[in-house]
């Protein structure tokens, strides 16, 4: 018996075993959660996510296709979960997207409209879209998290339009928390420090950011997936039952330093 025994939820955002969502799934599975997963459209993507999930010891994982930019896909995933399971207890939103040509120093002011709106859509709006559909499957309450980054509140060189989208994500989290709270559904974000993942590599100067954290953060180290996994487990379990509407920093303390 683990602290997540008897709880079932959807995890969106595993691309490979470096993904934040992979580490979150690992910590939830260890504590007895039942996890459902999605993959980007296409058989190759399906195989890739299935392989990662099987690595976590889940044989024949439950997998559904999801391009989060498609309302039809979103409807289909949550309708299928409703039909097959009835209810869920948690949701993990661990996705983001922005055209990497605009994630480097010196180009923010020129960000084209379609790049800006796509980053906002996939990286922020989808939390609202998923929360709405997931909450309909949480008749006796539940918990949700999404992954954010410090570039939402400070101008981090190269993070650009993604920082703007993360600000919208964190604000959306607060409005969702206020609206879903009366139904005992808790909504939070984790502001994670930099980690070497597929998406992170698209951010210009990412290695410099890692080096800076190691030098300046109170813990003098970068975080890894297990740090995020532990915080996610707390936020999705009953241990955090009084916590909602919060942006929880898992960043070795970097965000408190005023240098
Ligand atoms: N790696 C970091 O340094 C870091 C730091 C703070 C926050 N985050 C956030 O963590 C989350 C997960 O990113 P990661 O670092 O694990 O990278 P990752 O590349 O492993 O995961 C990103 C995921 O987003 C998914 N995705 C992109 N567009 C999608 C779409 N249209 N529909 C469905 N899925 C889509 C990808 O398939 C992938 O699984 C993101 O929100 C990211 O911004 C990452």
PDB file of C-alpha atoms and ligand atoms in Angstrom:
ATOM      1  CA  UNK A   1       0.000   0.000   0.000  1.00  0.00           C
ATOM      2  CA  UNK A   2       1.304   3.418  -0.982  1.00  0.00           C
ATOM      3  CA  UNK A   3      -0.065   6.897  -0.419  1.00  0.00           C
ATOM      4  CA  UNK A   4      -1.528   6.897  -3.955  1.00  0.00           C
ATOM      5  CA  UNK A   5      -3.178   3.468  -3.694  1.00  0.00           C
ATOM      6  CA  UNK A   6      -6.713   3.609  -5.046  1.00  0.00           C
ATOM      7  CA  UNK A   7      -6.035   6.809  -6.990  1.00  0.00           C
ATOM      8  CA  UNK A   8      -6.106   6.983 -10.771  1.00  0.00           C
ATOM      9  CA  UNK A   9      -5.025   9.819 -13.032  1.00  0.00           C
ATOM     10  CA  UNK A  10      -3.893  11.043 -16.418  1.00  0.00           C
ATOM     11  CA  UNK A  11      -0.285  12.015 -17.137  1.00  0.00           C
ATOM     12  CA  UNK A  12       0.290  14.157 -20.229  1.00  0.00           C
ATOM     13  CA  UNK A  13       3.826  14.937 -21.366  1.00  0.00           C
ATOM     14  CA  UNK A  14       6.081  11.885 -21.515  1.00  0.00           C
ATOM     15  CA  UNK A  15       8.357  12.148 -24.547  1.00  0.00           C
ATOM     16  CA  UNK A  16      11.152   9.932 -23.200  1.00  0.00           C
ATOM     17  CA  UNK A  17      12.796   8.876 -19.943  1.00  0.00           C
ATOM     18  CA  UNK A  18      14.264  12.371 -19.444  1.00  0.00           C
ATOM     19  CA  UNK A  19      10.838  14.033 -19.398  1.00  0.00           C
ATOM     20  CA  UNK A  20       9.622  15.658 -16.194  1.00  0.00           C
ATOM     21  CA  UNK A  21       6.400  13.663 -16.662  1.00  0.00           C
ATOM     22  CA  UNK A  22       8.404  10.407 -16.658  1.00  0.00           C
ATOM     23  CA  UNK A  23       9.896  11.196 -13.248  1.00  0.00           C
ATOM     24  CA  UNK A  24       6.480  12.238 -11.951  1.00  0.00           C
ATOM     25  CA  UNK A  25       4.948   8.975 -13.203  1.00  0.00           C
ATOM     26  CA  UNK A  26       7.761   7.035 -11.534  1.00  0.00           C
ATOM     27  CA  UNK A  27       7.096   8.569  -8.129  1.00  0.00           C
ATOM     28  CA  UNK A  28       3.303   8.149  -8.440  1.00  0.00           C
ATOM     29  CA  UNK A  29       3.563   4.510  -9.584  1.00  0.00           C
ATOM     30  CA  UNK A  30       5.910   3.666  -6.681  1.00  0.00           C
ATOM     31  CA  UNK A  31       3.179   4.845  -4.306  1.00  0.00           C
ATOM     32  CA  UNK A  32       0.506   2.709  -5.921  1.00  0.00           C
ATOM     33  CA  UNK A  33      -1.194   5.136  -8.347  1.00  0.00           C
ATOM     34  CA  UNK A  34      -2.880   3.882 -11.485  1.00  0.00           C
ATOM     35  CA  UNK A  35      -1.571   6.024 -14.355  1.00  0.00           C
ATOM     36  CA  UNK A  36      -3.030   6.643 -17.809  1.00  0.00           C
ATOM     37  CA  UNK A  37      -0.877   8.210 -20.511  1.00  0.00           C
ATOM     38  CA  UNK A  38      -1.060  10.089 -23.816  1.00  0.00           C
ATOM     39  CA  UNK A  39       1.188  10.330 -26.848  1.00  0.00           C
ATOM     40  CA  UNK A  40       1.445  12.784 -29.742  1.00  0.00           C
ATOM     41  CA  UNK A  41      -0.304  11.559 -32.928  1.00  0.00           C
ATOM     42  CA  UNK A  42       1.461   8.863 -34.949  1.00  0.00           C
ATOM     43  CA  UNK A  43       2.569   5.281 -34.415  1.00  0.00           C
ATOM     44  CA  UNK A  44       6.186   6.284 -33.868  1.00  0.00           C
ATOM     45  CA  UNK A  45       5.159   8.564 -31.001  1.00  0.00           C
ATOM     46  CA  UNK A  46       2.913   5.869 -29.574  1.00  0.00           C
ATOM     47  CA  UNK A  47       5.761   3.339 -29.614  1.00  0.00           C
ATOM     48  CA  UNK A  48       8.153   5.826 -28.036  1.00  0.00           C
ATOM     49  CA  UNK A  49       5.858   6.660 -25.105  1.00  0.00           C
ATOM     50  CA  UNK A  50       4.866   2.994 -24.668  1.00  0.00           C
ATOM     51  CA  UNK A  51       8.555   2.050 -24.442  1.00  0.00           C
ATOM     52  CA  UNK A  52       9.215   4.691 -21.795  1.00  0.00           C
ATOM     53  CA  UNK A  53       6.192   3.689 -19.734  1.00  0.00           C
ATOM     54  CA  UNK A  54       7.083  -0.004 -19.967  1.00  0.00           C
ATOM     55  CA  UNK A  55      10.514   0.939 -18.606  1.00  0.00           C
ATOM     56  CA  UNK A  56       8.610   2.098 -15.522  1.00  0.00           C
ATOM     57  CA  UNK A  57       7.268  -1.411 -15.087  1.00  0.00           C
ATOM     58  CA  UNK A  58       3.791  -0.820 -16.533  1.00  0.00           C
ATOM     59  CA  UNK A  59       2.941  -3.700 -18.857  1.00  0.00           C
ATOM     60  CA  UNK A  60       0.379  -2.855 -21.569  1.00  0.00           C
ATOM     61  CA  UNK A  61       0.004   0.786 -20.553  1.00  0.00           C
ATOM     62  CA  UNK A  62      -3.243   2.664 -21.185  1.00  0.00           C
ATOM     63  CA  UNK A  63      -2.382   5.116 -23.960  1.00  0.00           C
ATOM     64  CA  UNK A  64      -4.422   7.619 -25.934  1.00  0.00           C
ATOM     65  CA  UNK A  65      -3.451   9.885 -28.797  1.00  0.00           C
ATOM     66  CA  UNK A  66      -3.448  13.573 -27.858  1.00  0.00           C
ATOM     67  CA  UNK A  67      -2.434  16.676 -29.741  1.00  0.00           C
ATOM     68  CA  UNK A  68      -3.396  19.150 -27.028  1.00  0.00           C
ATOM     69  CA  UNK A  69      -3.954  21.796 -29.697  1.00  0.00           C
ATOM     70  CA  UNK A  70      -6.963  19.824 -30.930  1.00  0.00           C
ATOM     71  CA  UNK A  71     -10.289  20.119 -29.095  1.00  0.00           C
ATOM     72  CA  UNK A  72     -11.433  16.920 -30.814  1.00  0.00           C
ATOM     73  CA  UNK A  73      -8.445  15.007 -29.382  1.00  0.00           C
ATOM     74  CA  UNK A  74      -9.036  16.494 -25.920  1.00  0.00           C
ATOM     75  CA  UNK A  75     -12.723  15.547 -26.022  1.00  0.00           C
ATOM     76  CA  UNK A  76     -11.908  12.029 -27.222  1.00  0.00           C
ATOM     77  CA  UNK A  77      -9.289  11.347 -24.502  1.00  0.00           C
ATOM     78  CA  UNK A  78     -11.498  12.435 -21.600  1.00  0.00           C
ATOM     79  CA  UNK A  79     -14.615  10.774 -23.090  1.00  0.00           C
ATOM     80  CA  UNK A  80     -12.680   7.503 -23.353  1.00  0.00           C
ATOM     81  CA  UNK A  81     -11.472   7.797 -19.751  1.00  0.00           C
ATOM     82  CA  UNK A  82     -15.045   8.523 -18.624  1.00  0.00           C
ATOM     83  CA  UNK A  83     -16.409   5.533 -20.536  1.00  0.00           C
ATOM     84  CA  UNK A  84     -13.694   3.088 -19.387  1.00  0.00           C
ATOM     85  CA  UNK A  85     -13.108   4.211 -15.798  1.00  0.00           C
ATOM     86  CA  UNK A  86     -15.852   6.642 -14.800  1.00  0.00           C
ATOM     87  CA  UNK A  87     -13.682   8.856 -12.608  1.00  0.00           C
ATOM     88  CA  UNK A  88     -10.119  10.044 -12.062  1.00  0.00           C
ATOM     89  CA  UNK A  89      -8.362  11.571  -9.056  1.00  0.00           C
ATOM     90  CA  UNK A  90      -5.474  13.524 -10.579  1.00  0.00           C
ATOM     91  CA  UNK A  91      -4.150  15.219 -13.716  1.00  0.00           C
ATOM     92  CA  UNK A  92      -0.534  15.973 -14.654  1.00  0.00           C
ATOM     93  CA  UNK A  93      -0.032  18.647 -17.348  1.00  0.00           C
ATOM     94  CA  UNK A  94       3.624  18.539 -18.349  1.00  0.00           C
ATOM     95  CA  UNK A  95       3.681  19.997 -21.853  1.00  0.00           C
ATOM     96  CA  UNK A  96       4.848  23.176 -23.525  1.00  0.00           C
ATOM     97  CA  UNK A  97       5.695  24.286 -27.014  1.00  0.00           C
ATOM     98  CA  UNK A  98       7.185  27.328 -28.750  1.00  0.00           C
ATOM     99  CA  UNK A  99       9.010  27.602 -32.068  1.00  0.00           C
ATOM    100  CA  UNK A 100      12.665  27.331 -31.076  1.00  0.00           C
ATOM    101  CA  UNK A 101      13.739  29.974 -33.602  1.00  0.00           C
ATOM    102  CA  UNK A 102      12.245  32.502 -31.186  1.00  0.00           C
ATOM    103  CA  UNK A 103      13.854  31.087 -28.040  1.00  0.00           C
ATOM    104  CA  UNK A 104      17.171  32.877 -28.216  1.00  0.00           C
ATOM    105  CA  UNK A 105      18.528  36.204 -27.049  1.00  0.00           C
ATOM    106  CA  UNK A 106      17.712  39.352 -28.990  1.00  0.00           C
ATOM    107  CA  UNK A 107      14.578  38.305 -30.886  1.00  0.00           C
ATOM    108  CA  UNK A 108      11.700  38.680 -28.401  1.00  0.00           C
ATOM    109  CA  UNK A 109      10.440  42.038 -29.718  1.00  0.00           C
ATOM    110  CA  UNK A 110      10.102  40.522 -33.198  1.00  0.00           C
ATOM    111  CA  UNK A 111       8.069  37.481 -32.100  1.00  0.00           C
ATOM    112  CA  UNK A 112       5.472  36.875 -34.855  1.00  0.00           C
ATOM    113  CA  UNK A 113       1.802  36.713 -33.881  1.00  0.00           C
ATOM    114  CA  UNK A 114       1.409  33.031 -34.803  1.00  0.00           C
ATOM    115  CA  UNK A 115       4.455  32.029 -32.724  1.00  0.00           C
ATOM    116  CA  UNK A 116       3.096  33.952 -29.724  1.00  0.00           C
ATOM    117  CA  UNK A 117      -0.435  32.522 -29.986  1.00  0.00           C
ATOM    118  CA  UNK A 118       0.790  28.953 -30.499  1.00  0.00           C
ATOM    119  CA  UNK A 119       3.051  29.152 -27.441  1.00  0.00           C
ATOM    120  CA  UNK A 120       0.145  30.511 -25.363  1.00  0.00           C
ATOM    121  CA  UNK A 121      -2.257  27.915 -26.734  1.00  0.00           C
ATOM    122  CA  UNK A 122      -0.171  24.771 -26.192  1.00  0.00           C
ATOM    123  CA  UNK A 123       1.686  25.883 -23.066  1.00  0.00           C
ATOM    124  CA  UNK A 124      -1.048  27.741 -21.131  1.00  0.00           C
ATOM    125  CA  UNK A 125      -4.573  27.370 -22.563  1.00  0.00           C
ATOM    126  CA  UNK A 126      -4.329  23.575 -22.608  1.00  0.00           C
ATOM    127  CA  UNK A 127      -4.150  23.519 -18.783  1.00  0.00           C
ATOM    128  CA  UNK A 128      -7.550  25.222 -18.702  1.00  0.00           C
ATOM    129  CA  UNK A 129      -8.906  22.932 -21.425  1.00  0.00           C
ATOM    130  CA  UNK A 130      -7.692  19.785 -19.635  1.00  0.00           C
ATOM    131  CA  UNK A 131      -8.750  21.006 -16.175  1.00  0.00           C
ATOM    132  CA  UNK A 132     -12.282  21.604 -17.402  1.00  0.00           C
ATOM    133  CA  UNK A 133     -12.591  18.122 -18.885  1.00  0.00           C
ATOM    134  CA  UNK A 134     -10.764  16.381 -16.017  1.00  0.00           C
ATOM    135  CA  UNK A 135     -12.842  18.116 -13.325  1.00  0.00           C
ATOM    136  CA  UNK A 136     -16.001  16.630 -14.858  1.00  0.00           C
ATOM    137  CA  UNK A 137     -14.512  13.217 -13.987  1.00  0.00           C
ATOM    138  CA  UNK A 138     -13.722  14.196 -10.364  1.00  0.00           C
ATOM    139  CA  UNK A 139     -17.115  14.050  -8.591  1.00  0.00           C
ATOM    140  CA  UNK A 140     -15.538  13.644  -5.153  1.00  0.00           C
ATOM    141  CA  UNK A 141     -12.585  15.982  -5.608  1.00  0.00           C
ATOM    142  CA  UNK A 142      -9.111  15.673  -7.040  1.00  0.00           C
ATOM    143  CA  UNK A 143      -5.789  17.379  -7.674  1.00  0.00           C
ATOM    144  CA  UNK A 144      -3.988  18.791 -10.715  1.00  0.00           C
ATOM    145  CA  UNK A 145      -0.518  20.117 -11.432  1.00  0.00           C
ATOM    146  CA  UNK A 146       1.234  21.792 -14.353  1.00  0.00           C
ATOM    147  CA  UNK A 147       4.918  22.568 -14.791  1.00  0.00           C
ATOM    148  CA  UNK A 148       6.151  26.145 -14.892  1.00  0.00           C
ATOM    149  CA  UNK A 149       9.469  27.982 -14.813  1.00  0.00           C
ATOM    150  CA  UNK A 150      10.939  31.120 -13.227  1.00  0.00           C
ATOM    151  CA  UNK A 151      11.005  32.820 -16.656  1.00  0.00           C
ATOM    152  CA  UNK A 152       7.318  33.568 -15.988  1.00  0.00           C
ATOM    153  CA  UNK A 153       8.185  36.237 -13.425  1.00  0.00           C
ATOM    154  CA  UNK A 154      11.698  37.395 -14.380  1.00  0.00           C
ATOM    155  CA  UNK A 155      13.102  38.047 -17.847  1.00  0.00           C
ATOM    156  CA  UNK A 156      15.417  35.082 -18.443  1.00  0.00           C
ATOM    157  CA  UNK A 157      17.647  35.543 -21.520  1.00  0.00           C
ATOM    158  CA  UNK A 158      16.362  33.374 -24.389  1.00  0.00           C
ATOM    159  CA  UNK A 159      13.207  32.144 -22.626  1.00  0.00           C
ATOM    160  CA  UNK A 160      11.192  34.906 -24.319  1.00  0.00           C
ATOM    161  CA  UNK A 161       7.675  33.959 -25.459  1.00  0.00           C
ATOM    162  CA  UNK A 162       7.749  30.850 -23.285  1.00  0.00           C
ATOM    163  CA  UNK A 163       8.103  33.099 -20.227  1.00  0.00           C
ATOM    164  CA  UNK A 164       4.983  34.967 -21.284  1.00  0.00           C
ATOM    165  CA  UNK A 165       3.131  31.667 -21.706  1.00  0.00           C
ATOM    166  CA  UNK A 166       4.293  30.453 -18.265  1.00  0.00           C
ATOM    167  CA  UNK A 167       2.964  33.677 -16.694  1.00  0.00           C
ATOM    168  CA  UNK A 168      -0.409  32.892 -18.298  1.00  0.00           C
ATOM    169  CA  UNK A 169      -0.164  29.282 -17.110  1.00  0.00           C
ATOM    170  CA  UNK A 170       0.408  30.342 -13.486  1.00  0.00           C
ATOM    171  CA  UNK A 171      -2.393  32.891 -13.620  1.00  0.00           C
ATOM    172  CA  UNK A 172      -4.748  30.311 -15.163  1.00  0.00           C
ATOM    173  CA  UNK A 173      -3.824  27.960 -12.302  1.00  0.00           C
ATOM    174  CA  UNK A 174      -5.022  30.542  -9.748  1.00  0.00           C
ATOM    175  CA  UNK A 175      -8.358  31.122 -11.523  1.00  0.00           C
ATOM    176  CA  UNK A 176      -8.882  27.369 -11.853  1.00  0.00           C
ATOM    177  CA  UNK A 177      -8.059  26.888  -8.156  1.00  0.00           C
ATOM    178  CA  UNK A 178     -10.610  29.523  -7.177  1.00  0.00           C
ATOM    179  CA  UNK A 179     -13.339  28.075  -9.374  1.00  0.00           C
ATOM    180  CA  UNK A 180     -12.764  24.364  -8.713  1.00  0.00           C
ATOM    181  CA  UNK A 181     -11.963  24.678  -4.990  1.00  0.00           C
ATOM    182  CA  UNK A 182     -15.617  24.480  -3.851  1.00  0.00           C
ATOM    183  CA  UNK A 183     -15.718  21.037  -5.523  1.00  0.00           C
ATOM    184  CA  UNK A 184     -12.630  19.969  -3.517  1.00  0.00           C
ATOM    185  CA  UNK A 185     -10.455  20.010  -6.629  1.00  0.00           C
ATOM    186  CA  UNK A 186      -6.999  21.436  -5.965  1.00  0.00           C
ATOM    187  CA  UNK A 187      -4.993  23.137  -8.717  1.00  0.00           C
ATOM    188  CA  UNK A 188      -1.294  24.011  -8.408  1.00  0.00           C
ATOM    189  CA  UNK A 189       1.856  24.502 -10.468  1.00  0.00           C
ATOM    190  CA  UNK A 190       5.425  23.404  -9.831  1.00  0.00           C
ATOM    191  CA  UNK A 191       8.038  25.956 -10.867  1.00  0.00           C
ATOM    192  CA  UNK A 192      10.907  23.615 -11.673  1.00  0.00           C
ATOM    193  CA  UNK A 193      14.553  24.552 -12.016  1.00  0.00           C
ATOM    194  CA  UNK A 194      16.284  23.787 -15.308  1.00  0.00           C
ATOM    195  CA  UNK A 195      16.654  20.105 -16.285  1.00  0.00           C
ATOM    196  CA  UNK A 196      18.207  18.602 -19.422  1.00  0.00           C
ATOM    197  CA  UNK A 197      15.167  17.428 -21.385  1.00  0.00           C
ATOM    198  CA  UNK A 198      14.200  17.474 -25.054  1.00  0.00           C
ATOM    199  CA  UNK A 199      12.222  20.733 -24.752  1.00  0.00           C
ATOM    200  CA  UNK A 200      14.826  22.456 -22.593  1.00  0.00           C
ATOM    201  CA  UNK A 201      17.455  21.958 -25.274  1.00  0.00           C
ATOM    202  CA  UNK A 202      15.425  24.276 -27.540  1.00  0.00           C
ATOM    203  CA  UNK A 203      16.078  27.214 -25.211  1.00  0.00           C
ATOM    204  CA  UNK A 204      19.129  29.217 -26.312  1.00  0.00           C
ATOM    205  CA  UNK A 205      21.923  29.392 -23.708  1.00  0.00           C
ATOM    206  CA  UNK A 206      20.390  26.591 -21.619  1.00  0.00           C
ATOM    207  CA  UNK A 207      23.785  25.279 -20.439  1.00  0.00           C
ATOM    208  CA  UNK A 208      24.622  28.728 -19.065  1.00  0.00           C
ATOM    209  CA  UNK A 209      21.398  28.664 -17.048  1.00  0.00           C
ATOM    210  CA  UNK A 210      22.365  25.269 -15.558  1.00  0.00           C
ATOM    211  CA  UNK A 211      25.822  26.573 -14.640  1.00  0.00           C
ATOM    212  CA  UNK A 212      24.405  29.687 -13.028  1.00  0.00           C
ATOM    213  CA  UNK A 213      22.036  27.662 -10.804  1.00  0.00           C
ATOM    214  CA  UNK A 214      24.873  25.432  -9.622  1.00  0.00           C
ATOM    215  CA  UNK A 215      26.867  28.502  -8.623  1.00  0.00           C
ATOM    216  CA  UNK A 216      24.125  30.660  -7.100  1.00  0.00           C
ATOM    217  CA  UNK A 217      21.270  28.482  -5.792  1.00  0.00           C
ATOM    218  CA  UNK A 218      21.250  27.902  -2.007  1.00  0.00           C
ATOM    219  CA  UNK A 219      21.564  24.117  -2.507  1.00  0.00           C
ATOM    220  CA  UNK A 220      24.489  24.624  -4.978  1.00  0.00           C
ATOM    221  CA  UNK A 221      23.169  21.972  -7.351  1.00  0.00           C
ATOM    222  CA  UNK A 222      20.723  21.580 -10.183  1.00  0.00           C
ATOM    223  CA  UNK A 223      17.537  19.656  -9.560  1.00  0.00           C
ATOM    224  CA  UNK A 224      16.747  16.357 -11.232  1.00  0.00           C
ATOM    225  CA  UNK A 225      13.533  14.604 -12.177  1.00  0.00           C
ATOM    226  CA  UNK A 226      13.217  12.886  -8.821  1.00  0.00           C
ATOM    227  CA  UNK A 227      13.057  16.287  -7.077  1.00  0.00           C
ATOM    228  CA  UNK A 228      10.076  17.207  -9.255  1.00  0.00           C
ATOM    229  CA  UNK A 229       8.608  13.708  -8.836  1.00  0.00           C
ATOM    230  CA  UNK A 230       8.657  14.046  -5.054  1.00  0.00           C
ATOM    231  CA  UNK A 231       6.941  17.440  -5.072  1.00  0.00           C
ATOM    232  CA  UNK A 232       4.364  16.216  -7.595  1.00  0.00           C
ATOM    233  CA  UNK A 233       3.601  13.215  -5.400  1.00  0.00           C
ATOM    234  CA  UNK A 234       2.995  15.526  -2.443  1.00  0.00           C
ATOM    235  CA  UNK A 235       0.774  17.885  -4.458  1.00  0.00           C
ATOM    236  CA  UNK A 236      -1.298  15.067  -5.962  1.00  0.00           C
ATOM    237  CA  UNK A 237      -1.684  13.098  -2.728  1.00  0.00           C
ATOM    238  CA  UNK A 238      -3.841  13.840   0.300  1.00  0.00           C
ATOM    239  CA  UNK A 239      -0.709  14.996   2.167  1.00  0.00           C
ATOM    240  CA  UNK A 240      -1.215  18.423   0.549  1.00  0.00           C
ATOM    241  CA  UNK A 241      -4.991  18.462   1.094  1.00  0.00           C
ATOM    242  CA  UNK A 242      -4.964  22.074   2.335  1.00  0.00           C
ATOM    243  CA  UNK A 243      -2.850  23.396  -0.556  1.00  0.00           C
ATOM    244  CA  UNK A 244      -4.321  24.958  -3.687  1.00  0.00           C
ATOM    245  CA  UNK A 245      -3.639  27.894  -5.990  1.00  0.00           C
ATOM    246  CA  UNK A 246       0.115  27.724  -5.303  1.00  0.00           C
ATOM    247  CA  UNK A 247       3.189  27.903  -7.471  1.00  0.00           C
ATOM    248  CA  UNK A 248       5.598  25.589  -5.626  1.00  0.00           C
ATOM    249  CA  UNK A 249       9.296  26.136  -6.388  1.00  0.00           C
ATOM    250  CA  UNK A 250      11.440  23.053  -6.899  1.00  0.00           C
ATOM    251  CA  UNK A 251      14.577  24.931  -7.912  1.00  0.00           C
ATOM    252  CA  UNK A 252      17.255  24.368  -5.248  1.00  0.00           C
ATOM    253  CA  UNK A 253      16.085  27.714  -3.839  1.00  0.00           C
ATOM    254  CA  UNK A 254      17.374  29.716  -6.824  1.00  0.00           C
ATOM    255  CA  UNK A 255      14.287  31.951  -6.946  1.00  0.00           C
ATOM    256  CA  UNK A 256      14.931  33.457  -3.487  1.00  0.00           C
ATOM    257  CA  UNK A 257      18.402  34.739  -4.287  1.00  0.00           C
ATOM    258  CA  UNK A 258      18.623  38.467  -5.029  1.00  0.00           C
ATOM    259  CA  UNK A 259      22.067  38.626  -6.658  1.00  0.00           C
TER     260      UNK A 259
HETATM  261  N1  LIG B   1      13.267  20.981 -18.530  1.00  0.00           N
HETATM  262  C1  LIG B   1      13.242  22.119 -17.869  1.00  0.00           C
HETATM  263  O1  LIG B   1      14.272  22.763 -17.642  1.00  0.00           O
HETATM  264  C2  LIG B   1      11.932  22.656 -17.338  1.00  0.00           C
HETATM  265  C3  LIG B   1      11.949  23.593 -16.287  1.00  0.00           C
HETATM  266  C4  LIG B   1      10.731  24.088 -15.819  1.00  0.00           C
HETATM  267  C5  LIG B   1       9.547  23.677 -16.402  1.00  0.00           C
HETATM  268  N2  LIG B   1       9.586  22.766 -17.426  1.00  0.00           N
HETATM  269  C6  LIG B   1       8.307  22.370 -18.018  1.00  0.00           C
HETATM  270  O2  LIG B   1       8.107  20.992 -17.839  1.00  0.00           O
HETATM  271  C7  LIG B   1       7.156  20.551 -18.802  1.00  0.00           C
HETATM  272  C8  LIG B   1       7.655  19.276 -19.464  1.00  0.00           C
HETATM  273  O3  LIG B   1       8.800  19.552 -20.267  1.00  0.00           O
HETATM  274  P1  LIG B   1      10.116  18.650 -20.199  1.00  0.00           P
HETATM  275  O4  LIG B   1      11.227  19.546 -19.784  1.00  0.00           O
HETATM  276  O5  LIG B   1       9.850  17.401 -19.471  1.00  0.00           O
HETATM  277  O6  LIG B   1      10.393  18.355 -21.758  1.00  0.00           O
HETATM  278  P2  LIG B   1       9.879  17.148 -22.684  1.00  0.00           P
HETATM  279  O7  LIG B   1      10.285  17.554 -24.065  1.00  0.00           O
HETATM  280  O8  LIG B   1      10.353  15.860 -22.187  1.00  0.00           O
HETATM  281  O9  LIG B   1       8.301  17.220 -22.532  1.00  0.00           O
HETATM  282  C9  LIG B   1       7.513  18.142 -23.228  1.00  0.00           C
HETATM  283  C10 LIG B   1       6.278  17.398 -23.669  1.00  0.00           C
HETATM  284  O10 LIG B   1       5.346  18.289 -24.302  1.00  0.00           O
HETATM  285  C11 LIG B   1       4.669  17.520 -25.254  1.00  0.00           C
HETATM  286  N3  LIG B   1       3.944  18.352 -26.207  1.00  0.00           N
HETATM  287  C12 LIG B   1       4.407  19.392 -26.946  1.00  0.00           C
HETATM  288  N4  LIG B   1       3.421  19.853 -27.747  1.00  0.00           N
HETATM  289  C13 LIG B   1       2.323  19.083 -27.498  1.00  0.00           C
HETATM  290  C14 LIG B   1       0.998  19.044 -28.012  1.00  0.00           C
HETATM  291  N5  LIG B   1       0.581  19.889 -28.962  1.00  0.00           N
HETATM  292  N6  LIG B   1       0.130  18.115 -27.529  1.00  0.00           N
HETATM  293  C15 LIG B   1       0.521  17.239 -26.577  1.00  0.00           C
HETATM  294  N7  LIG B   1       1.770  17.215 -26.058  1.00  0.00           N
HETATM  295  C16 LIG B   1       2.652  18.127 -26.519  1.00  0.00           C
HETATM  296  C17 LIG B   1       5.799  16.719 -25.909  1.00  0.00           C
HETATM  297  O11 LIG B   1       5.276  15.627 -26.632  1.00  0.00           O
HETATM  298  C18 LIG B   1       6.577  16.299 -24.685  1.00  0.00           C
HETATM  299  O12 LIG B   1       6.107  15.065 -24.197  1.00  0.00           O
HETATM  300  C19 LIG B   1       6.955  21.721 -19.767  1.00  0.00           C
HETATM  301  O13 LIG B   1       5.807  22.445 -19.385  1.00  0.00           O
HETATM  302  C20 LIG B   1       8.189  22.548 -19.516  1.00  0.00           C
HETATM  303  O14 LIG B   1       8.027  23.909 -19.878  1.00  0.00           O
HETATM  304  C21 LIG B   1      10.738  22.243 -17.890  1.00  0.00           C
END
